[in-house]
């Protein structure tokens, strides 16, 4: 059978987006186009009648939302269900409601016009506010506005939706998403939205594969057409070829097979058959993923990508807002450790509008940006320190390429500690400070860094791209993005050995840790911790429990002598066969 790379590179019927909820689904598309709401501004004669209509529409909207809130509470955890509770609170906002009533009386025009303009004003205020989550909440309010207007116009939510379809839509409100799940929707594809959109969060809680942020899926995919959604890699195939259908059907079957018996690893540690314990930690992009971290029995959070907050909020949150977010995060996983990474802005991530760079991946990214914007950096450091009172936070610096950057960072952290002491604010004075090893210069100097930090985390996503000079997001050179290249393995080995000389713990948090085929060699290379997306943790634990460290180490030593990726891959495959471990590569 063809490899994933071959399937992807050949396909001219694929749409790329953001992998928002894992899974594979093949099915019929349903193009969900929102009904355009026409708003009338015509004058009214009977004010009492208009006010009565408004109260009825309001009551009906509340009833509908209550129903949705109850479904949410039944099917989701409280934090996510709270999205709908917040909607209900808006419908009880006396300030908003009394201005609507007042304007209906004074202006004597259709209530739907007043509702539309008043709620839009409310939205505007929220968009301009710097408060956490306001941006997305403003979008949610669109849903509430349309709901009241539709009820004023006495229209119903049109749901001619068949069961078992894949919904393709420009965007989805949380309420739409939830109602679709009631129709046993099999998958979601949207033009807009990111990992943090509520549609994405809800899809993840319902385990419905989703690809969001495709830009133009609604313009390309026809209603009723067969589509494949690959929620692991963020691809959608429309009108798929027989080869693509066979490839993904095979993956689906394997996935079902592999899921059997997985649950029993929830409460088990990851220990090789000869007794070496490996910490399997979680990478967290969105706060909403925490439940998955806990239910998969992760050893902690190995990487919290704090820059995701910037996308969620659309800017830098204040020190107080950050302190609250990080405290909540740390207390949710307590007593487990939570590794917060400083904002890794730049590259293909959140961009600070002041900078225009021809080569952003080689530009002002991670620590380079932070040292150039020390006020922002200090706010984050103080917030992390304030959240560290329970001593379960570690702080990690991204994109370090020189010792000077590390020294400068340590100096700033000391300054922040001094300021907090002066203000009599408590924090963990021994909070561990580590670095991402993801730039070749730092890998080469790893011994020098090891004596200066409390821990390393190898970021293979970037390390591979910088070692091999391949853009990690460029399909054209994807063949050269080789995680099993001898260069990559020898570099990981070198970093681990350097760290061990100083007893500095090393973890690895790049996607390579989530490639189940890579796990034995990573263990064999001496890594004590690996961190991956929560969806992969149980698979990783099962694999680690099925081979011995001694054999993995011997295999790794052989691979370190090899000269090509192909040779190494074959050796690893042989290891899986020899140890009777089911191969899960490319499924997740
Ligand atoms: C990495 O580079 O491997 C990593 C984990 O960081 P990110 O993917 O966020 O750049
Ligand atoms: Mg990185």
Coordinates of C-alpha atoms and ligand atoms in Angstrom, one line a residue:
X1 CA 0.0 0.0 0.0
X2 CA 1.1 3.6 -0.7
X3 CA 2.5 5.6 2.2
X4 CA 0.7 8.7 3.6
X5 CA 3.3 10.9 2.1
X6 CA 2.6 9.5 -1.4
X7 CA -1.1 9.8 -1.0
X8 CA -0.8 13.4 0.1
X9 CA 1.7 14.5 -2.5
X10 CA -0.2 13.1 -5.4
X11 CA -3.6 14.3 -4.4
X12 CA -5.0 17.3 -6.3
X13 CA -8.4 16.9 -4.7
X14 CA -7.3 17.7 -1.1
X15 CA -8.0 20.8 1.0
X16 CA -5.7 21.6 3.8
X17 CA -6.8 23.0 7.1
X18 CA -6.2 22.7 10.8
X19 CA -6.5 19.3 12.4
X20 CA -9.0 20.3 15.1
X21 CA -10.3 16.9 16.3
X22 CA -8.6 13.6 15.6
X23 CA -10.1 10.7 13.6
X24 CA -10.8 9.6 10.1
X25 CA -14.2 9.7 8.5
X26 CA -15.5 8.8 5.0
X27 CA -19.0 10.0 4.2
X28 CA -21.4 12.2 2.4
X29 CA -21.1 15.9 2.7
X30 CA -23.8 18.2 3.8
X31 CA -23.3 21.9 2.9
X32 CA -24.7 23.9 5.7
X33 CA -25.5 27.4 4.5
X34 CA -26.9 29.7 7.1
X35 CA -30.2 31.3 6.2
X36 CA -29.7 35.0 5.5
X37 CA -31.7 37.0 7.9
X38 CA -33.4 40.0 6.4
X39 CA -34.1 42.7 9.0
X40 CA -36.9 45.1 8.5
X41 CA -36.8 48.6 9.9
X42 CA -40.5 49.3 9.0
X43 CA -42.5 51.5 11.4
X44 CA -45.0 49.9 13.8
X45 CA -48.4 51.2 15.1
X46 CA -48.9 49.0 18.0
X47 CA -46.1 49.4 20.6
X48 CA -47.8 47.1 23.1
X49 CA -48.0 44.3 20.5
X50 CA -44.3 44.8 19.5
X51 CA -43.2 44.6 23.1
X52 CA -45.3 41.5 23.7
X53 CA -43.7 39.9 20.5
X54 CA -40.2 40.8 21.9
X55 CA -40.9 39.2 25.3
X56 CA -42.2 36.1 23.6
X57 CA -39.2 35.8 21.3
X58 CA -36.9 36.3 24.3
X59 CA -38.7 33.6 26.3
X60 CA -38.6 31.2 23.4
X61 CA -34.9 31.9 22.8
X62 CA -34.2 31.2 26.5
X63 CA -36.2 28.0 26.3
X64 CA -34.2 26.9 23.2
X65 CA -30.9 27.8 24.8
X66 CA -31.8 26.1 28.0
X67 CA -32.5 22.9 26.1
X68 CA -29.1 23.2 24.4
X69 CA -27.4 23.9 27.7
X70 CA -29.0 20.8 29.2
X71 CA -27.7 18.6 26.3
X72 CA -24.3 20.2 26.8
X73 CA -24.3 19.5 30.5
X74 CA -25.3 15.9 29.9
X75 CA -22.8 15.3 27.2
X76 CA -19.9 17.5 28.0
X77 CA -17.9 18.6 31.1
X78 CA -18.9 21.6 33.0
X79 CA -16.3 24.0 31.7
X80 CA -17.4 23.5 28.1
X81 CA -21.1 23.5 28.9
X82 CA -20.5 26.9 30.5
X83 CA -20.2 28.3 26.9
X84 CA -24.0 28.0 26.8
X85 CA -24.6 29.2 30.3
X86 CA -22.8 32.4 29.3
X87 CA -25.3 32.7 26.4
X88 CA -28.1 32.4 28.7
X89 CA -26.7 35.1 31.0
X90 CA -26.7 37.5 28.1
X91 CA -30.4 36.9 27.6
X92 CA -30.8 38.0 31.2
X93 CA -28.7 41.1 31.0
X94 CA -31.1 43.8 32.3
X95 CA -29.0 46.7 30.9
X96 CA -29.3 45.2 27.3
X97 CA -33.0 44.3 27.6
X98 CA -34.1 47.6 29.0
X99 CA -32.4 49.6 26.3
X100 CA -34.1 47.4 23.7
X101 CA -37.5 47.9 25.3
X102 CA -36.9 51.6 25.7
X103 CA -35.9 52.0 22.0
X104 CA -38.9 50.0 20.8
X105 CA -41.1 52.5 22.6
X106 CA -39.2 55.6 21.5
X107 CA -38.4 54.8 17.9
X108 CA -41.5 52.8 17.0
X109 CA -39.8 50.5 14.5
X110 CA -39.7 46.7 14.1
X111 CA -38.2 45.2 17.3
X112 CA -36.0 43.0 15.1
X113 CA -34.2 46.1 13.9
X114 CA -33.7 47.4 17.5
X115 CA -32.5 43.9 18.7
X116 CA -30.0 43.7 15.8
X117 CA -28.5 47.2 16.4
X118 CA -28.5 46.9 20.2
X119 CA -26.8 43.5 20.2
X120 CA -24.3 44.6 17.6
X121 CA -23.4 47.5 19.9
X122 CA -22.8 45.0 22.7
X123 CA -20.7 42.9 20.3
X124 CA -18.6 45.9 19.3
X125 CA -17.8 46.7 23.0
X126 CA -16.7 43.1 23.5
X127 CA -14.5 43.1 20.4
X128 CA -12.7 46.2 21.7
X129 CA -12.4 44.9 25.2
X130 CA -9.0 43.4 26.1
X131 CA -10.6 40.9 28.3
X132 CA -9.9 37.2 28.0
X133 CA -12.1 35.2 25.6
X134 CA -14.0 38.3 24.6
X135 CA -13.2 37.9 20.9
X136 CA -14.9 34.5 20.6
X137 CA -17.7 35.5 22.9
X138 CA -18.5 38.4 20.5
X139 CA -18.9 35.8 17.8
X140 CA -21.2 33.7 20.0
X141 CA -23.4 36.8 20.5
X142 CA -24.1 36.7 16.7
X143 CA -25.8 33.4 17.4
X144 CA -27.9 34.9 20.2
X145 CA -28.9 37.9 18.0
X146 CA -30.0 35.7 15.1
X147 CA -31.9 33.4 17.5
X148 CA -34.0 36.2 18.9
X149 CA -34.6 37.7 15.4
X150 CA -35.6 34.4 14.0
X151 CA -38.0 33.9 16.9
X152 CA -39.4 37.4 16.3
X153 CA -40.0 36.5 12.7
X154 CA -41.5 33.2 13.9
X155 CA -39.1 31.0 11.9
X156 CA -37.8 27.7 13.0
X157 CA -34.2 26.2 12.9
X158 CA -34.3 24.5 9.6
X159 CA -33.0 21.0 10.1
X160 CA -33.6 18.8 7.1
X161 CA -30.3 17.2 7.9
X162 CA -29.9 13.6 7.3
X163 CA -28.1 11.5 9.8
X164 CA -24.5 10.4 9.4
X165 CA -23.3 13.3 7.2
X166 CA -20.1 15.4 7.3
X167 CA -21.1 19.0 7.8
X168 CA -19.3 21.5 5.6
X169 CA -19.9 25.1 6.7
X170 CA -18.3 28.5 6.6
X171 CA -18.3 28.6 10.4
X172 CA -20.3 27.0 13.2
X173 CA -21.6 28.4 16.4
X174 CA -21.4 26.3 19.5
X175 CA -25.2 25.8 19.4
X176 CA -25.1 24.6 15.7
X177 CA -22.3 22.2 16.5
X178 CA -24.2 20.8 19.4
X179 CA -27.4 20.4 17.4
X180 CA -25.5 18.6 14.7
X181 CA -24.0 16.2 17.1
X182 CA -27.6 15.3 18.0
X183 CA -28.1 14.3 14.4
X184 CA -25.2 11.9 14.7
X185 CA -23.0 14.0 12.4
X186 CA -19.9 12.1 11.5
X187 CA -17.5 15.0 10.9
X188 CA -17.1 18.8 10.6
X189 CA -15.2 20.9 8.1
X190 CA -15.2 24.7 8.3
X191 CA -13.8 27.5 6.3
X192 CA -13.0 29.7 9.3
X193 CA -12.0 29.0 12.9
X194 CA -8.9 27.7 14.6
X195 CA -8.0 25.1 17.2
X196 CA -9.6 27.2 19.8
X197 CA -12.9 27.9 18.2
X198 CA -15.7 26.4 20.1
X199 CA -16.7 24.2 17.2
X200 CA -13.3 22.6 17.4
X201 CA -13.4 22.2 21.2
X202 CA -16.9 20.6 21.1
X203 CA -15.8 18.3 18.2
X204 CA -12.9 17.1 20.4
X205 CA -15.2 16.5 23.4
X206 CA -17.6 14.5 21.2
X207 CA -14.8 12.7 19.5
X208 CA -16.0 13.8 16.0
X209 CA -13.2 14.3 13.5
X210 CA -12.9 17.9 12.4
X211 CA -10.8 20.0 10.1
X212 CA -11.2 23.8 10.5
X213 CA -9.8 26.9 8.9
X214 CA -9.8 25.5 5.3
X215 CA -10.6 28.9 3.9
X216 CA -12.6 27.6 1.0
X217 CA -14.0 24.2 1.6
X218 CA -17.6 25.4 1.2
X219 CA -16.7 26.7 -2.3
X220 CA -15.0 23.6 -3.5
X221 CA -17.0 20.7 -2.0
X222 CA -20.4 20.0 -3.5
X223 CA -23.5 19.1 -1.4
X224 CA -23.9 15.3 -1.2
X225 CA -20.4 14.6 -2.5
X226 CA -18.3 11.9 -1.0
X227 CA -15.5 13.3 1.3
X228 CA -12.8 12.0 3.5
X229 CA -11.9 13.9 6.6
X230 CA -8.5 13.2 8.1
X231 CA -8.7 14.9 11.5
X232 CA -5.2 13.7 12.4
X233 CA -3.4 15.6 9.7
X234 CA -5.9 18.3 8.8
X235 CA -6.8 17.2 5.3
X236 CA -10.2 16.9 3.5
X237 CA -10.4 14.9 0.2
X238 CA -13.4 15.6 -2.0
X239 CA -14.7 13.2 -4.6
X240 CA -11.9 10.8 -3.5
X241 CA -10.1 8.3 -5.8
X242 CA -10.5 4.6 -5.2
X243 CA -6.9 4.6 -4.0
X244 CA -7.6 7.3 -1.4
X245 CA -10.8 5.5 -0.2
X246 CA -8.9 2.2 0.1
X247 CA -6.0 3.9 2.0
X248 CA -8.3 5.6 4.5
X249 CA -10.7 2.7 4.9
X250 CA -7.7 0.6 5.8
X251 CA -6.6 3.2 8.4
X252 CA -10.1 3.3 9.9
X253 CA -10.1 -0.5 10.3
X254 CA -6.7 -0.4 11.9
X255 CA -7.8 2.4 14.2
X256 CA -10.7 0.4 15.4
X257 CA -8.5 -2.6 15.9
X258 CA -5.9 -0.6 17.8
X259 CA -8.5 1.0 20.1
X260 CA -9.4 -2.3 21.5
X261 CA -8.0 -2.8 25.0
X262 CA -6.5 0.7 25.1
X263 CA -8.5 1.9 28.1
X264 CA -6.7 -0.5 30.5
X265 CA -3.5 1.7 30.1
X266 CA -5.3 4.7 31.6
X267 CA -4.1 3.9 35.1
X268 CA -0.9 2.2 34.2
X269 CA 2.6 3.7 34.0
X270 CA 4.7 3.4 30.9
X271 CA 7.3 0.9 32.0
X272 CA 9.5 -1.2 29.6
X273 CA 9.4 -5.0 30.2
X274 CA 12.8 -4.7 32.0
X275 CA 11.5 -2.0 34.3
X276 CA 12.6 1.4 32.9
X277 CA 9.9 4.0 33.6
X278 CA 9.2 6.6 30.9
X279 CA 7.2 9.7 31.7
X280 CA 4.6 10.1 29.1
X281 CA 3.5 13.7 29.2
X282 CA 1.0 15.8 27.3
X283 CA 1.3 18.7 24.9
X284 CA -1.5 21.1 25.5
X285 CA -2.4 23.7 22.9
X286 CA -5.8 24.7 24.2
X287 CA -6.9 24.9 27.8
X288 CA -9.9 22.8 26.8
X289 CA -7.7 19.8 26.3
X290 CA -7.0 19.4 30.0
X291 CA -9.7 16.8 30.5
X292 CA -8.1 14.6 27.9
X293 CA -4.8 14.9 29.7
X294 CA -6.3 13.7 32.9
X295 CA -8.4 10.9 31.3
X296 CA -5.4 9.6 29.3
X297 CA -3.4 9.3 32.6
X298 CA -0.5 11.6 31.4
X299 CA 2.4 12.0 33.8
X300 CA 2.0 15.8 33.5
X301 CA 2.0 18.6 30.9
X302 CA 5.3 18.5 29.1
X303 CA 4.5 21.5 26.9
X304 CA 1.9 24.1 27.2
X305 CA 2.1 26.3 24.1
X306 CA 1.2 29.6 25.7
X307 CA 1.3 31.4 22.4
X308 CA -2.0 29.7 21.6
X309 CA -3.6 32.2 24.0
X310 CA -2.6 35.0 21.7
X311 CA -4.6 33.5 18.9
X312 CA -7.6 32.9 21.2
X313 CA -7.5 36.4 22.5
X314 CA -6.2 38.2 19.4
X315 CA -3.4 39.9 21.4
X316 CA -1.3 39.8 24.5
X317 CA -3.3 39.2 27.7
X318 CA -2.4 41.3 30.8
X319 CA -0.2 40.0 33.6
X320 CA -3.3 39.5 35.8
X321 CA -5.2 37.6 33.1
X322 CA -2.2 35.4 32.4
X323 CA -1.7 34.7 36.1
X324 CA -5.3 33.6 36.4
X325 CA -5.1 31.3 33.3
X326 CA -1.8 29.7 34.4
X327 CA -3.0 29.2 38.0
X328 CA -6.2 27.5 36.8
X329 CA -4.1 25.3 34.5
X330 CA -1.7 24.3 37.2
X331 CA -4.4 23.6 39.8
X332 CA -6.3 21.5 37.3
X333 CA -3.4 19.1 36.9
X334 CA -2.0 19.4 40.5
X335 CA 0.0 17.5 41.8
X336 CA 1.3 16.8 38.3
X337 CA 3.8 19.2 36.8
X338 CA 2.8 21.7 34.2
X339 CA 5.5 23.0 31.9
X340 CA 4.6 26.4 30.6
X341 CA 6.5 27.5 27.5
X342 CA 7.1 31.2 27.1
X343 CA 5.3 32.8 24.1
X344 CA 6.8 31.2 20.9
X345 CA 5.6 34.0 18.6
X346 CA 6.9 34.4 15.1
X347 CA 7.6 31.8 12.4
X348 CA 4.2 30.6 11.2
X349 CA 2.5 31.3 14.6
X350 CA 1.0 34.5 16.1
X351 CA 2.6 37.5 14.4
X352 CA 3.2 40.8 16.1
X353 CA 2.1 43.3 13.6
X354 CA 5.1 45.6 14.0
X355 CA 7.4 43.2 12.3
X356 CA 7.6 42.3 8.6
X357 CA 10.1 39.6 7.9
X358 CA 11.1 38.0 4.6
X359 CA 12.1 34.7 6.4
X360 CA 10.0 34.5 9.6
X361 CA 11.3 31.0 10.5
X362 CA 14.8 32.4 10.6
X363 CA 13.7 35.7 12.1
X364 CA 12.5 37.2 15.4
X365 CA 10.9 34.1 16.9
X366 CA 10.5 32.8 20.4
X367 CA 13.2 34.1 22.8
X368 CA 14.5 36.5 20.2
X369 CA 11.2 38.3 20.1
X370 CA 10.8 38.2 23.9
X371 CA 14.2 39.7 24.5
X372 CA 13.3 42.4 22.0
X373 CA 10.0 43.0 23.9
X374 CA 11.1 42.8 27.4
X375 CA 8.0 44.4 28.9
X376 CA 5.8 41.7 27.4
X377 CA 8.3 39.0 28.5
X378 CA 8.4 40.3 32.1
X379 CA 4.6 40.3 32.3
X380 CA 4.6 36.7 31.3
X381 CA 7.4 35.7 33.7
X382 CA 5.7 37.5 36.6
X383 CA 2.4 35.8 35.7
X384 CA 4.0 32.4 35.6
X385 CA 5.8 33.0 38.9
X386 CA 2.6 34.1 40.5
X387 CA 0.9 30.9 39.4
X388 CA 3.8 28.8 40.7
X389 CA 2.9 29.0 44.4
X390 CA 2.0 25.3 44.5
X391 CA 5.3 24.4 43.1
X392 CA 4.0 22.4 40.1
X393 CA 5.1 24.8 37.3
X394 CA 8.2 24.6 35.2
X395 CA 9.1 27.4 32.8
X396 CA 10.5 26.7 29.3
X397 CA 12.2 29.0 26.8
X398 CA 11.7 28.4 23.1
X399 CA 14.1 28.9 20.2
X400 CA 17.2 29.5 22.3
X401 CA 20.3 29.6 20.0
X402 CA 23.0 31.2 22.1
X403 CA 24.1 31.1 25.8
X404 CA 23.8 34.9 25.9
X405 CA 20.0 34.6 25.3
X406 CA 19.8 32.2 28.2
X407 CA 21.9 34.3 30.5
X408 CA 19.9 37.4 29.6
X409 CA 16.6 35.5 30.3
X410 CA 17.9 34.3 33.7
X411 CA 18.8 37.8 34.6
X412 CA 15.2 39.0 33.7
X413 CA 13.7 36.2 35.7
X414 CA 15.8 37.3 38.7
X415 CA 14.6 40.8 38.3
X416 CA 11.0 39.7 38.2
X417 CA 11.5 37.6 41.4
X418 CA 12.9 40.7 43.1
X419 CA 9.9 42.8 42.0
X420 CA 7.5 40.2 43.3
X421 CA 9.3 39.9 46.6
X422 CA 9.2 43.7 47.0
X423 CA 5.4 43.5 46.4
X424 CA 5.2 40.6 48.9
X425 CA 3.7 38.3 46.3
X426 CA 4.4 34.6 46.9
X427 CA 5.9 32.3 44.2
X428 CA 8.0 29.2 43.9
X429 CA 11.5 30.6 44.3
X430 CA 13.0 27.3 43.0
X431 CA 10.7 27.1 39.9
X432 CA 12.6 25.1 37.4
X433 CA 13.8 26.8 34.2
X434 CA 14.5 24.8 31.1
X435 CA 15.0 25.3 27.4
X436 CA 13.7 23.9 24.1
X437 CA 16.6 22.3 22.2
X438 CA 15.3 22.9 18.7
X439 CA 18.0 25.0 17.0
X440 CA 21.2 23.2 15.8
X441 CA 23.5 25.7 17.5
X442 CA 22.0 24.8 20.9
X443 CA 22.2 21.1 20.1
X444 CA 25.9 21.4 19.3
X445 CA 26.5 23.4 22.6
X446 CA 24.1 21.1 24.6
X447 CA 26.8 20.3 27.2
X448 CA 27.3 24.0 27.9
X449 CA 23.6 24.5 28.2
X450 CA 23.1 21.4 30.3
X451 CA 25.1 22.9 33.2
X452 CA 23.0 26.1 33.1
X453 CA 19.4 24.8 33.1
X454 CA 17.1 22.5 35.1
X455 CA 15.8 20.6 32.1
X456 CA 15.9 20.2 28.3
X457 CA 13.0 19.5 26.0
X458 CA 14.0 18.5 22.4
X459 CA 11.7 20.2 19.9
X460 CA 12.1 17.9 16.9
X461 CA 9.5 19.8 14.8
X462 CA 11.9 22.7 14.5
X463 CA 15.1 20.8 15.1
X464 CA 14.5 18.6 12.0
X465 CA 13.6 21.6 9.9
X466 CA 16.7 23.5 10.9
X467 CA 19.0 20.5 10.7
X468 CA 17.8 19.4 7.2
X469 CA 17.0 23.0 5.9
X470 CA 13.4 22.0 5.1
X471 CA 10.4 24.1 5.8
X472 CA 8.2 22.0 8.2
X473 CA 5.1 23.1 6.4
X474 CA 6.2 22.8 2.8
X475 CA 4.7 19.8 0.9
X476 CA 7.3 20.2 -1.9
X477 CA 10.2 19.2 0.3
X478 CA 8.3 16.9 2.6
X479 CA 10.5 14.0 1.5
X480 CA 13.5 15.7 3.1
X481 CA 11.7 16.2 6.4
X482 CA 13.1 13.0 7.8
X483 CA 12.6 12.3 11.4
X484 CA 14.6 9.0 11.1
X485 CA 17.5 10.6 9.3
X486 CA 20.8 9.6 10.8
X487 CA 21.4 13.3 11.4
X488 CA 18.3 13.6 13.5
X489 CA 19.0 10.5 15.6
X490 CA 22.7 11.3 16.1
X491 CA 21.7 14.8 17.2
X492 CA 19.1 13.5 19.7
X493 CA 21.7 11.1 21.0
X494 CA 24.3 13.8 21.3
X495 CA 21.9 16.0 23.2
X496 CA 20.9 13.2 25.6
X497 CA 24.5 12.3 26.3
X498 CA 25.5 15.9 26.9
X499 CA 22.6 16.4 29.3
X500 CA 23.3 13.1 31.2
X501 CA 26.8 14.3 32.0
X502 CA 25.2 17.0 34.2
X503 CA 22.2 15.0 35.3
X504 CA 19.9 17.3 33.4
X505 CA 16.6 15.6 32.6
X506 CA 15.7 15.5 28.9
X507 CA 12.3 15.3 27.4
X508 CA 11.2 15.4 23.7
X509 CA 8.0 17.2 22.8
X510 CA 8.0 17.4 19.0
X511 CA 5.5 15.5 16.9
X512 CA 8.1 12.7 16.6
X513 CA 7.1 11.6 20.1
X514 CA 3.5 11.1 18.8
X515 CA 4.8 8.9 15.9
X516 CA 4.3 5.5 17.6
X517 CA 7.0 4.0 15.2
X518 CA 9.5 6.4 16.8
X519 CA 8.9 5.4 20.4
X520 CA 11.2 2.4 20.8
X521 CA 14.1 4.3 19.3
X522 CA 13.5 7.4 21.5
X523 CA 13.5 5.2 24.5
X524 CA 16.6 3.4 23.2
X525 CA 18.4 6.7 22.8
X526 CA 18.0 7.3 26.5
X527 CA 15.1 9.7 26.7
X528 CA 13.3 9.5 30.1
X529 CA 10.3 11.6 29.1
X530 CA 8.3 12.1 26.0
X531 CA 5.5 14.6 25.5
X532 CA 2.8 14.3 22.9
X533 CA -0.8 15.2 22.0
X534 CA -3.2 13.7 24.6
X535 CA -4.9 11.6 21.9
X536 CA -1.7 9.5 21.5
X537 CA -0.8 8.9 25.1
X538 CA -2.6 5.6 25.6
X539 CA -1.0 4.2 22.4
X540 CA 2.4 5.3 23.6
X541 CA 2.0 3.7 27.0
X542 CA 0.9 0.4 25.4
X543 CA 3.9 0.3 23.1
X544 CA 6.4 1.1 25.9
X545 CA 5.0 -1.7 28.0
X546 CA 5.7 -4.2 25.2
X547 CA 9.5 -4.0 24.7
X548 CA 12.6 -4.0 26.8
X549 CA 14.9 -1.0 27.3
X550 CA 17.9 -3.3 26.8
X551 CA 16.8 -4.4 23.3
X552 CA 15.7 -0.8 22.3
X553 CA 19.1 0.5 23.4
X554 CA 20.8 -2.1 21.2
X555 CA 18.6 -1.3 18.3
X556 CA 19.3 2.4 18.7
X557 CA 23.1 1.8 18.8
X558 CA 22.8 -0.1 15.5
X559 CA 20.8 2.7 14.0
X560 CA 23.3 5.3 15.1
X561 CA 25.8 3.5 12.8
X562 CA 23.5 3.6 9.7
X563 CA 23.8 6.1 6.9
X564 CA 20.3 6.6 5.5
X565 CA 16.8 7.1 6.8
X566 CA 15.6 4.1 4.8
X567 CA 18.0 1.7 6.5
X568 CA 17.0 3.0 9.9
X569 CA 13.3 2.7 9.2
X570 CA 13.7 -0.9 8.1
X571 CA 15.6 -1.7 11.3
X572 CA 12.9 -0.1 13.4
X573 CA 10.2 -2.0 11.5
X574 CA 12.1 -5.2 12.2
X575 CA 12.2 -4.3 15.9
X576 CA 8.4 -4.0 15.9
X577 CA 8.1 -7.5 14.2
X578 CA 10.7 -9.1 16.5
X579 CA 8.8 -7.8 19.6
X580 CA 5.4 -8.5 18.2
X581 CA 4.3 -4.9 18.6
X582 CA 1.4 -3.8 16.4
X583 CA 2.5 -1.1 14.0
X584 CA 0.5 2.1 14.4
X585 CA 2.5 4.4 12.2
X586 CA 0.6 7.1 10.3
X587 CA -2.7 6.2 11.9
X588 CA -2.2 8.9 14.4
Ligands
LIG1 C1 9.0 21.7 18.3 O1 9.6 22.5 17.6 O2 9.2 20.5 18.2 C2 7.9 22.1 19.3 C3 7.4 21.2 20.1 O3 7.5 23.3 19.2 P1 6.5 23.9 18.2 O4 6.0 22.8 17.4 O5 5.5 24.6 19.0 O6 7.3 24.9 17.4
LIG2 MG1 9.4 24.6 18.1

